N, CA and C atoms as an extended XYZ file, in Angstrom:
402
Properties=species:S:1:pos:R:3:atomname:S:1:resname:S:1:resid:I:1 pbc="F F F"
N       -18.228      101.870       -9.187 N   UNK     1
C       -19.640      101.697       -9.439 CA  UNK     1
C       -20.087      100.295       -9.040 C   UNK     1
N       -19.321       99.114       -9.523 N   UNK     2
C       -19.593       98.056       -9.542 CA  UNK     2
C       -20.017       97.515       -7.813 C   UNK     2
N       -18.864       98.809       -7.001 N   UNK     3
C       -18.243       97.988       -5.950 CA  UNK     3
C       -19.522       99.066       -4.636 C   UNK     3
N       -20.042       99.569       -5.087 N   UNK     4
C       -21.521      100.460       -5.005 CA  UNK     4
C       -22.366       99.657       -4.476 C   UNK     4
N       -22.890       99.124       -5.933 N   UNK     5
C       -23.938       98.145       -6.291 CA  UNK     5
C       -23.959       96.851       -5.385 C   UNK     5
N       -22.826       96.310       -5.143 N   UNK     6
C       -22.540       95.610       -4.607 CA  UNK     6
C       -22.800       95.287       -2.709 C   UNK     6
N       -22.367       96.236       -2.461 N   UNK     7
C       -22.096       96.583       -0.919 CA  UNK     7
C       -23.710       97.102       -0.805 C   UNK     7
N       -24.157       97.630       -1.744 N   UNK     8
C       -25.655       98.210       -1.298 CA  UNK     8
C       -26.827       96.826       -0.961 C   UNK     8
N       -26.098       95.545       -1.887 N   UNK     9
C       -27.289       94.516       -1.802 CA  UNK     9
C       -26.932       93.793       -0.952 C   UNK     9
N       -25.364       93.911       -0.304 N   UNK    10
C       -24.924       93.614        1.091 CA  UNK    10
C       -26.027       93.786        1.881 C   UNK    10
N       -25.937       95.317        2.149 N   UNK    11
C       -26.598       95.852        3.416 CA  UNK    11
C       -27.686       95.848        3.202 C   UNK    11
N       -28.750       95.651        2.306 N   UNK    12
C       -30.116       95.782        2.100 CA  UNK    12
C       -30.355       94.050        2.731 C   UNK    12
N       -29.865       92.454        2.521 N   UNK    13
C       -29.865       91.219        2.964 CA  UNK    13
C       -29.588       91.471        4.687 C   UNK    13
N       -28.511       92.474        4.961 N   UNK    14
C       -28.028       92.054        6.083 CA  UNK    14
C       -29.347       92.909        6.967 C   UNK    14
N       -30.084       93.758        6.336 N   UNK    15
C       -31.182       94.367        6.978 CA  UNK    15
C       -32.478       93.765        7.241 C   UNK    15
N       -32.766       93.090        6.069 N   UNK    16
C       -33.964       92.273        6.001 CA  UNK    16
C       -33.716       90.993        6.995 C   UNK    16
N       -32.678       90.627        7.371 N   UNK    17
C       -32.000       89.150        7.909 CA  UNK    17
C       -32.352       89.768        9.424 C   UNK    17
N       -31.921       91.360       10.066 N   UNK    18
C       -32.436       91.337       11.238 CA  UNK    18
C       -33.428       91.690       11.434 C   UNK    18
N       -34.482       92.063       10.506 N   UNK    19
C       -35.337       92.220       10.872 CA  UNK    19
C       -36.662       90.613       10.902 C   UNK    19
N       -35.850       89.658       10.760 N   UNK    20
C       -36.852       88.611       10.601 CA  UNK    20
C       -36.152       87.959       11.972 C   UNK    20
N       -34.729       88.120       12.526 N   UNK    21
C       -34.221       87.487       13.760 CA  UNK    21
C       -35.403       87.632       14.771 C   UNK    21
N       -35.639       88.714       15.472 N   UNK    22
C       -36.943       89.004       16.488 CA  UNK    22
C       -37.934       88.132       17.137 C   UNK    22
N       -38.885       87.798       15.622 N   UNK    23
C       -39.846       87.007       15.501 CA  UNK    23
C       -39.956       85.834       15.815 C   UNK    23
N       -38.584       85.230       15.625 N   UNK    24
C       -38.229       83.847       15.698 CA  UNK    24
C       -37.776       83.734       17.649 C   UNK    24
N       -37.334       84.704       18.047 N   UNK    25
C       -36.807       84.512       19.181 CA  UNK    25
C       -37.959       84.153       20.344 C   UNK    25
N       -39.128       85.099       20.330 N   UNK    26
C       -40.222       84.733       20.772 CA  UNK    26
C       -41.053       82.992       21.238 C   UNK    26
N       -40.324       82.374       20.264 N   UNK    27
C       -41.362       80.981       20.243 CA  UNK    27
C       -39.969       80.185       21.346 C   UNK    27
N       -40.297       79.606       22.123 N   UNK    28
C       -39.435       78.569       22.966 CA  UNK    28
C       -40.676       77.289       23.361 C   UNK    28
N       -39.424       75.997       23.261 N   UNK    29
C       -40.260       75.536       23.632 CA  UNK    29
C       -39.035       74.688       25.233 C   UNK    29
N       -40.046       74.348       25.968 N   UNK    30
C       -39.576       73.698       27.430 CA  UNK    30
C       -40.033       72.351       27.561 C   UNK    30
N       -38.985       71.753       28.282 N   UNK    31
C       -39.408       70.318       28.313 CA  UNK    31
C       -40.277       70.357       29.734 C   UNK    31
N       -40.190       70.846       30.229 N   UNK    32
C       -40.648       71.102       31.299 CA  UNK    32
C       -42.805       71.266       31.166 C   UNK    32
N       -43.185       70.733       30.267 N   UNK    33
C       -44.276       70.474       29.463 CA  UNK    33
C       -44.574       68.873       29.284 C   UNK    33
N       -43.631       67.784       29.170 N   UNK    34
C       -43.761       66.801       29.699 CA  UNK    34
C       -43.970       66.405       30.769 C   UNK    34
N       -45.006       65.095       30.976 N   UNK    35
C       -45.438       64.799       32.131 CA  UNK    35
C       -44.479       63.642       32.704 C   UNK    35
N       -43.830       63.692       33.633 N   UNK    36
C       -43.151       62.464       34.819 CA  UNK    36
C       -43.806       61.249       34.062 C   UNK    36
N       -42.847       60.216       33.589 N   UNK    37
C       -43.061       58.488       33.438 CA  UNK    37
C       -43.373       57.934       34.858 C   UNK    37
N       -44.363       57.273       34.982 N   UNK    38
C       -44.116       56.335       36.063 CA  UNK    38
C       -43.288       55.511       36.078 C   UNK    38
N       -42.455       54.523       36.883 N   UNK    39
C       -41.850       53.311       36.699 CA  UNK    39
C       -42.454       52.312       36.002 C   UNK    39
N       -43.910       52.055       36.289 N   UNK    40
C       -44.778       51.226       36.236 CA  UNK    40
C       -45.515       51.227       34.368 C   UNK    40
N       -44.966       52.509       34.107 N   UNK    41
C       -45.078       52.876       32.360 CA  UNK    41
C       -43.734       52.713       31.819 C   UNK    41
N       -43.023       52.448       32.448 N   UNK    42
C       -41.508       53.082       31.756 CA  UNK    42
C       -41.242       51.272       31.672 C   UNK    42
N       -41.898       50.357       32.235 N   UNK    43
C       -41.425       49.337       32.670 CA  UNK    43
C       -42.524       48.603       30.822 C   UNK    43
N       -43.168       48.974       31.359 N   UNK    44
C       -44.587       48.240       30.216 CA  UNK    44
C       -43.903       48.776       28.892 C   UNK    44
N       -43.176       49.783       28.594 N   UNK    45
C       -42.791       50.544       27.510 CA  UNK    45
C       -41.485       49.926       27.178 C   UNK    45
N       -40.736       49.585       27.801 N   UNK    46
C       -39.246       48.825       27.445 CA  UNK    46
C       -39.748       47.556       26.980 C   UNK    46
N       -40.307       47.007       28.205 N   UNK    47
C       -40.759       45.646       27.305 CA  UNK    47
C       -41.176       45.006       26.252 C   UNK    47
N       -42.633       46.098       26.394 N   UNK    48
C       -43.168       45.937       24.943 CA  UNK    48
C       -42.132       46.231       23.718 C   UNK    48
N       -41.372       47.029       23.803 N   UNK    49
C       -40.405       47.340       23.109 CA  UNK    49
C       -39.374       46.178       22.661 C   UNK    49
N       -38.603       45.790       23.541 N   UNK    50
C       -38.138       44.099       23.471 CA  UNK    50
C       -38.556       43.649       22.786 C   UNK    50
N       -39.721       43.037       23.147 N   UNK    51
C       -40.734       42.023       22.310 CA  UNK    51
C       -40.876       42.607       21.277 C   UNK    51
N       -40.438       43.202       20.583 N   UNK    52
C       -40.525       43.404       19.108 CA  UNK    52
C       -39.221       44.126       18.217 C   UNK    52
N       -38.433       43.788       19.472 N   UNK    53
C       -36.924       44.016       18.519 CA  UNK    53
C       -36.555       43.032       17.406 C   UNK    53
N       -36.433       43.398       16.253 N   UNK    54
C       -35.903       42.780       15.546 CA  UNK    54
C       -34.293       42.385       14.418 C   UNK    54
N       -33.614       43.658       15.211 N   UNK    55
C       -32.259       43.451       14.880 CA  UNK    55
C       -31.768       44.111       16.254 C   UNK    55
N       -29.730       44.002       16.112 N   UNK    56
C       -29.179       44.429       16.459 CA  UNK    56
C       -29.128       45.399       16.805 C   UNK    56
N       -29.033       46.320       15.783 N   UNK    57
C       -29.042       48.259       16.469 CA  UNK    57
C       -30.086       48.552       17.115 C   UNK    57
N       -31.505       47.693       16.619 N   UNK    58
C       -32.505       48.143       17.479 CA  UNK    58
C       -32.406       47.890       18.641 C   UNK    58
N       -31.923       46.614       19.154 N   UNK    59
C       -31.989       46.122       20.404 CA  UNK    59
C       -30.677       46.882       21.213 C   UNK    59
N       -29.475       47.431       20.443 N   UNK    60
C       -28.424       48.016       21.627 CA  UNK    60
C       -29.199       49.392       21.867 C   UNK    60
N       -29.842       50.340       20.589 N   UNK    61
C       -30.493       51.500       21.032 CA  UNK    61
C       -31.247       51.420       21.947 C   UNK    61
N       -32.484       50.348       22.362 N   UNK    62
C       -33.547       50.342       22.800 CA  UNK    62
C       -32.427       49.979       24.531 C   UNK    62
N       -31.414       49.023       24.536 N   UNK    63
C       -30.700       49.162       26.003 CA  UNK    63
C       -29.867       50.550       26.316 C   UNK    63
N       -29.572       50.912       25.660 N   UNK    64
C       -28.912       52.321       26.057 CA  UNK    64
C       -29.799       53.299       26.203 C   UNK    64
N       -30.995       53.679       25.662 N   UNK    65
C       -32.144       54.295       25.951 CA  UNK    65
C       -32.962       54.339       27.326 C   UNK    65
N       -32.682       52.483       27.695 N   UNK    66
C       -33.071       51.936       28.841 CA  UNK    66
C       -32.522       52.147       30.130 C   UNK    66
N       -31.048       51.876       29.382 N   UNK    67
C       -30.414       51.754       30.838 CA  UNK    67
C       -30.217       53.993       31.338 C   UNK    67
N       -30.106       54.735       30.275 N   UNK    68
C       -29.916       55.987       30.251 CA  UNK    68
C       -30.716       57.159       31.803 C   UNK    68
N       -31.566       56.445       31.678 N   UNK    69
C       -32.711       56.618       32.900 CA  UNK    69
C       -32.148       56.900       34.272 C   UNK    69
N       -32.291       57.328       35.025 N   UNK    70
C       -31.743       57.363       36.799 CA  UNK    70
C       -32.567       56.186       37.459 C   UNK    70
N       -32.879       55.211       37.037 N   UNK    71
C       -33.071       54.146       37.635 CA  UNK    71
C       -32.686       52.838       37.114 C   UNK    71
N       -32.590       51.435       38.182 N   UNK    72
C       -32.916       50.395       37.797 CA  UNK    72
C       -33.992       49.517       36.470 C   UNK    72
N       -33.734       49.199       35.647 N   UNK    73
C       -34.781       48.390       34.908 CA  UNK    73
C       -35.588       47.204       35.831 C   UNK    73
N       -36.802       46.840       35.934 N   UNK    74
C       -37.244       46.000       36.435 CA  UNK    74
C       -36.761       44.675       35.583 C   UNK    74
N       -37.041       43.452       36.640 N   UNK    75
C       -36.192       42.364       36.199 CA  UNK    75
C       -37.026       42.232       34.568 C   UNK    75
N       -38.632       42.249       34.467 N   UNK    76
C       -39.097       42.160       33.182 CA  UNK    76
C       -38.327       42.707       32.409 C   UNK    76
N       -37.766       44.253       32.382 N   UNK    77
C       -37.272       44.483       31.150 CA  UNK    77
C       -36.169       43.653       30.785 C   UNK    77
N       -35.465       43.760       31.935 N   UNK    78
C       -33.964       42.159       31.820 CA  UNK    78
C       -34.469       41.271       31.050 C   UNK    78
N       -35.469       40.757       31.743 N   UNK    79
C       -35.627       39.229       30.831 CA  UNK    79
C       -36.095       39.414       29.617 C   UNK    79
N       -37.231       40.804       28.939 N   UNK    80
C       -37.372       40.724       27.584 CA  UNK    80
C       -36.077       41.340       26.814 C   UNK    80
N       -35.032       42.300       27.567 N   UNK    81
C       -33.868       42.196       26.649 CA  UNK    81
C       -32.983       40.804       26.544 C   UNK    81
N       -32.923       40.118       27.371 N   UNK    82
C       -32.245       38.868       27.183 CA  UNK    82
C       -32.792       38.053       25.896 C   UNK    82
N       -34.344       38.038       26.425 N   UNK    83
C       -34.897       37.333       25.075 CA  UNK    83
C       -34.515       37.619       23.624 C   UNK    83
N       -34.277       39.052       23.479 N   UNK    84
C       -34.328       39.904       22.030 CA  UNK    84
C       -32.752       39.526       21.959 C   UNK    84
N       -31.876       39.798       22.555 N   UNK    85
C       -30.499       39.863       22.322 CA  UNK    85
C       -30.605       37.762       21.814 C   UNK    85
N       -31.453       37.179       22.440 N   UNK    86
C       -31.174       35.568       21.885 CA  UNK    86
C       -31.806       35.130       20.751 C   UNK    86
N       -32.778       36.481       20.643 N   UNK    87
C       -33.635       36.279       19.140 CA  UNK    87
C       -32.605       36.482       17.997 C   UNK    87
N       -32.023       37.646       18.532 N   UNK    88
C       -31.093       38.518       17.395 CA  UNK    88
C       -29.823       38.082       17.431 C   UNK    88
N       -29.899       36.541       17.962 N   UNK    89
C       -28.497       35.713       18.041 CA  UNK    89
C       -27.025       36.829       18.677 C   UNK    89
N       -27.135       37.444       19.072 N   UNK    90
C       -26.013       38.390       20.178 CA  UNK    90
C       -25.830       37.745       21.377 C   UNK    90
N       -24.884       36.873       21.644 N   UNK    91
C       -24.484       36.694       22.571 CA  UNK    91
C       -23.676       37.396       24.006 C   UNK    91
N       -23.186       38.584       23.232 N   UNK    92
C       -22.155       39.564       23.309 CA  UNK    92
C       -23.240       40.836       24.199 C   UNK    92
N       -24.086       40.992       23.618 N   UNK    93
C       -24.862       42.047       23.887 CA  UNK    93
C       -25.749       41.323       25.346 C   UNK    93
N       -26.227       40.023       25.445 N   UNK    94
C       -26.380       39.605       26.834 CA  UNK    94
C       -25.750       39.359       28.088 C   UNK    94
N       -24.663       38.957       27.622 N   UNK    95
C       -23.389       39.746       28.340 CA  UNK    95
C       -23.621       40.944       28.945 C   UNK    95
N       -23.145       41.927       28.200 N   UNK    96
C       -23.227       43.281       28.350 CA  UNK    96
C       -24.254       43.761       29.447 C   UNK    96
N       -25.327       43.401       28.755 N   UNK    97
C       -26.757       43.253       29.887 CA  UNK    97
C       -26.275       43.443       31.558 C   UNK    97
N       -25.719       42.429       31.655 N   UNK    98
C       -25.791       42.281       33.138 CA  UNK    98
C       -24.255       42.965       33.893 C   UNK    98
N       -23.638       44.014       32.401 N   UNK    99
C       -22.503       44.483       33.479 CA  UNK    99
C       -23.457       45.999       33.217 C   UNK    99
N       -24.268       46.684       32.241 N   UNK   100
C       -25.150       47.797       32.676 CA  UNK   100
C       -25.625       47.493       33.966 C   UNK   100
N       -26.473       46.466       34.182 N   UNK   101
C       -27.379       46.175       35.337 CA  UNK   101
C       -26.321       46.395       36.442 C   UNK   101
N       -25.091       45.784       36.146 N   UNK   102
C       -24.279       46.330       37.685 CA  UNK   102
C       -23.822       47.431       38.004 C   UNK   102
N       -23.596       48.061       36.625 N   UNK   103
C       -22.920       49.670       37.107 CA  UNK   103
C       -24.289       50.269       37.505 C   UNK   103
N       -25.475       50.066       37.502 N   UNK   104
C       -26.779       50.900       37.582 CA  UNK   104
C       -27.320       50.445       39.083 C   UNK   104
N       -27.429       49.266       39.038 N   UNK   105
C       -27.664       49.067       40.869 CA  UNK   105
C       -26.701       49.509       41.990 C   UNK   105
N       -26.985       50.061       43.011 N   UNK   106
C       -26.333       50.675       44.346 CA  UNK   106
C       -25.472       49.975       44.870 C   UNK   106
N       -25.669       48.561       44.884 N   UNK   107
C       -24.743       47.623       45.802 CA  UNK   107
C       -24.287       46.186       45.284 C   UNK   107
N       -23.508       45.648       45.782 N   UNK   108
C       -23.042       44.204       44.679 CA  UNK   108
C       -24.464       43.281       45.538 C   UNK   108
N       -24.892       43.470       46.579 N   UNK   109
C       -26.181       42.730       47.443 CA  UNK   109
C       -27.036       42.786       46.154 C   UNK   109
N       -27.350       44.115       46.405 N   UNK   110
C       -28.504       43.885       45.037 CA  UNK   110
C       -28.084       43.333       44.138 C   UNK   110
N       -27.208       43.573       43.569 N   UNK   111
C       -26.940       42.999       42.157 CA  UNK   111
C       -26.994       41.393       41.976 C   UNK   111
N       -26.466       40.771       43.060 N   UNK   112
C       -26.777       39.286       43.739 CA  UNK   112
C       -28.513       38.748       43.601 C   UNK   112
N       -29.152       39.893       43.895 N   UNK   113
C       -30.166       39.893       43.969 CA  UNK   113
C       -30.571       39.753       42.792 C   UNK   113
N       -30.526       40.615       42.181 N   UNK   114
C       -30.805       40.551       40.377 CA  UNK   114
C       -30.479       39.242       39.730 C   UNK   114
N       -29.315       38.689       39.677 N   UNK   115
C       -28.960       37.400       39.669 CA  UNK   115
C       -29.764       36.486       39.939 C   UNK   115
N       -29.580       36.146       41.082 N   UNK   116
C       -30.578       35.218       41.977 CA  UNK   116
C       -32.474       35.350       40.715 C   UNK   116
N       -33.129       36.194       40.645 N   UNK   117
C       -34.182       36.475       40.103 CA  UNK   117
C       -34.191       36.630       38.438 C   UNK   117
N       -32.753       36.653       38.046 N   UNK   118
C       -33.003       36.163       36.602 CA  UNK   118
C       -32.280       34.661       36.245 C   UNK   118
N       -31.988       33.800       37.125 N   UNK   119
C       -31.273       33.042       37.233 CA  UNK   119
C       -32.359       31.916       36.222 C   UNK   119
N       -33.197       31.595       35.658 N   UNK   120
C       -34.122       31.219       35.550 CA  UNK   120
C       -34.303       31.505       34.044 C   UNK   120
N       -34.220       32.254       33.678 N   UNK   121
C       -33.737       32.855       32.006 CA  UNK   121
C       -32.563       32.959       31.503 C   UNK   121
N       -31.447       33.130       32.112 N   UNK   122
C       -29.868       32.635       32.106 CA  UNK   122
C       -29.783       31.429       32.078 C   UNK   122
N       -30.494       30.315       32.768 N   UNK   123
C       -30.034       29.075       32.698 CA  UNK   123
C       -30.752       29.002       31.425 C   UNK   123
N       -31.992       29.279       30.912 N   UNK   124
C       -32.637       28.788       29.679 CA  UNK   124
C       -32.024       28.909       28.959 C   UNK   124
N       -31.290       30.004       28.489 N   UNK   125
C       -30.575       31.048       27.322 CA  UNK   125
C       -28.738       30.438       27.466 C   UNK   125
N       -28.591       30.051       28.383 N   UNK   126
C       -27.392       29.814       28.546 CA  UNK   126
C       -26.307       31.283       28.763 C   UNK   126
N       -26.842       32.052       29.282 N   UNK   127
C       -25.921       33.476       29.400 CA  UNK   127
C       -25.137       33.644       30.833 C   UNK   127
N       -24.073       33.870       30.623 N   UNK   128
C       -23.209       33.513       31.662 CA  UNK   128
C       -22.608       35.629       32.173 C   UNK   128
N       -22.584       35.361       33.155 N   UNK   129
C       -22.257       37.176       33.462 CA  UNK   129
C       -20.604       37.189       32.812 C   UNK   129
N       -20.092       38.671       32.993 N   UNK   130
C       -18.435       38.392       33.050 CA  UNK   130
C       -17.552       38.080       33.692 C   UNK   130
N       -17.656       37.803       34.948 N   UNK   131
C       -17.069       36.957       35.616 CA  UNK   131
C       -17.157       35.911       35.613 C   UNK   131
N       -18.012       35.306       35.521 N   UNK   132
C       -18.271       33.722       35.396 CA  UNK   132
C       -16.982       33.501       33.944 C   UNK   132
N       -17.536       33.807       33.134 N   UNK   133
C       -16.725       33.816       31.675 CA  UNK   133
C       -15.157       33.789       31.836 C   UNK   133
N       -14.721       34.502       32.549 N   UNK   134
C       -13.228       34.850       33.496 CA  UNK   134
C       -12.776       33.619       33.404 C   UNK   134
């Protein structure tokens, strides 16, 4: 009797459960509903972002977020993460900076290049790449 009762409120849950699956299957959503970043937004958006990091995790999330992208960061975003990583006393994390920037640029030219154009906020900050450090 017990074992009746039982198995009946089984199958009465396991009925009501597919009949609510259906409904739910209907709704999708696609990213494909977002609109394309420009560079020229994606660039104004990191920065501004920088400029108002105020710790650590914020500032490694906000570079891994950054660097995550299929492109280069413009040198601005470089120089406002440099700034934040010297606000947030990380020495370690400016570092870091400029070995993302190399695995992300195409050629060691460019990357020279990058150098050369933040050379100017490195000397302020005192941030040395990893080789230099070597």
């Amino acid at each position: 009797m017990l074992r009746a009762a039982f198995t009946g409120t089984i199958s009465r849950v396991a009925v009501r459960s597919t009949l609510v699956r259906p409904a739910a299957i209907g709704q999708r959503m696609y990213s494909s509903a977002h609109e394309d970043e420009s560079f020229e937004s994606y660039t104004e958006r990191y920065v501004k972002f920088f400029d108002g990091v105020e710790d650590l995790f914020e500032l490694q999330r906000g570079l891994n977020n950054a660097f995550a992208y299929d492109l280069v960061p413009a040198t601005s975003v470089i120089e406002a993460a440099l700034k934040a990583s010297r606000r947030v006393n990380d020495y370690a994390t400016a570092v870091r900076v400029f070995e993302g920037l190399r695995d992300k640029v195409e050629s060691e030219k460019q990357y020279k290049e990058y150098l050369e154009e933040l050379a100017p906020i490195r000397n302020e900050l005192g941030i040395q790449t990893i080789d230099e450090l070597k």
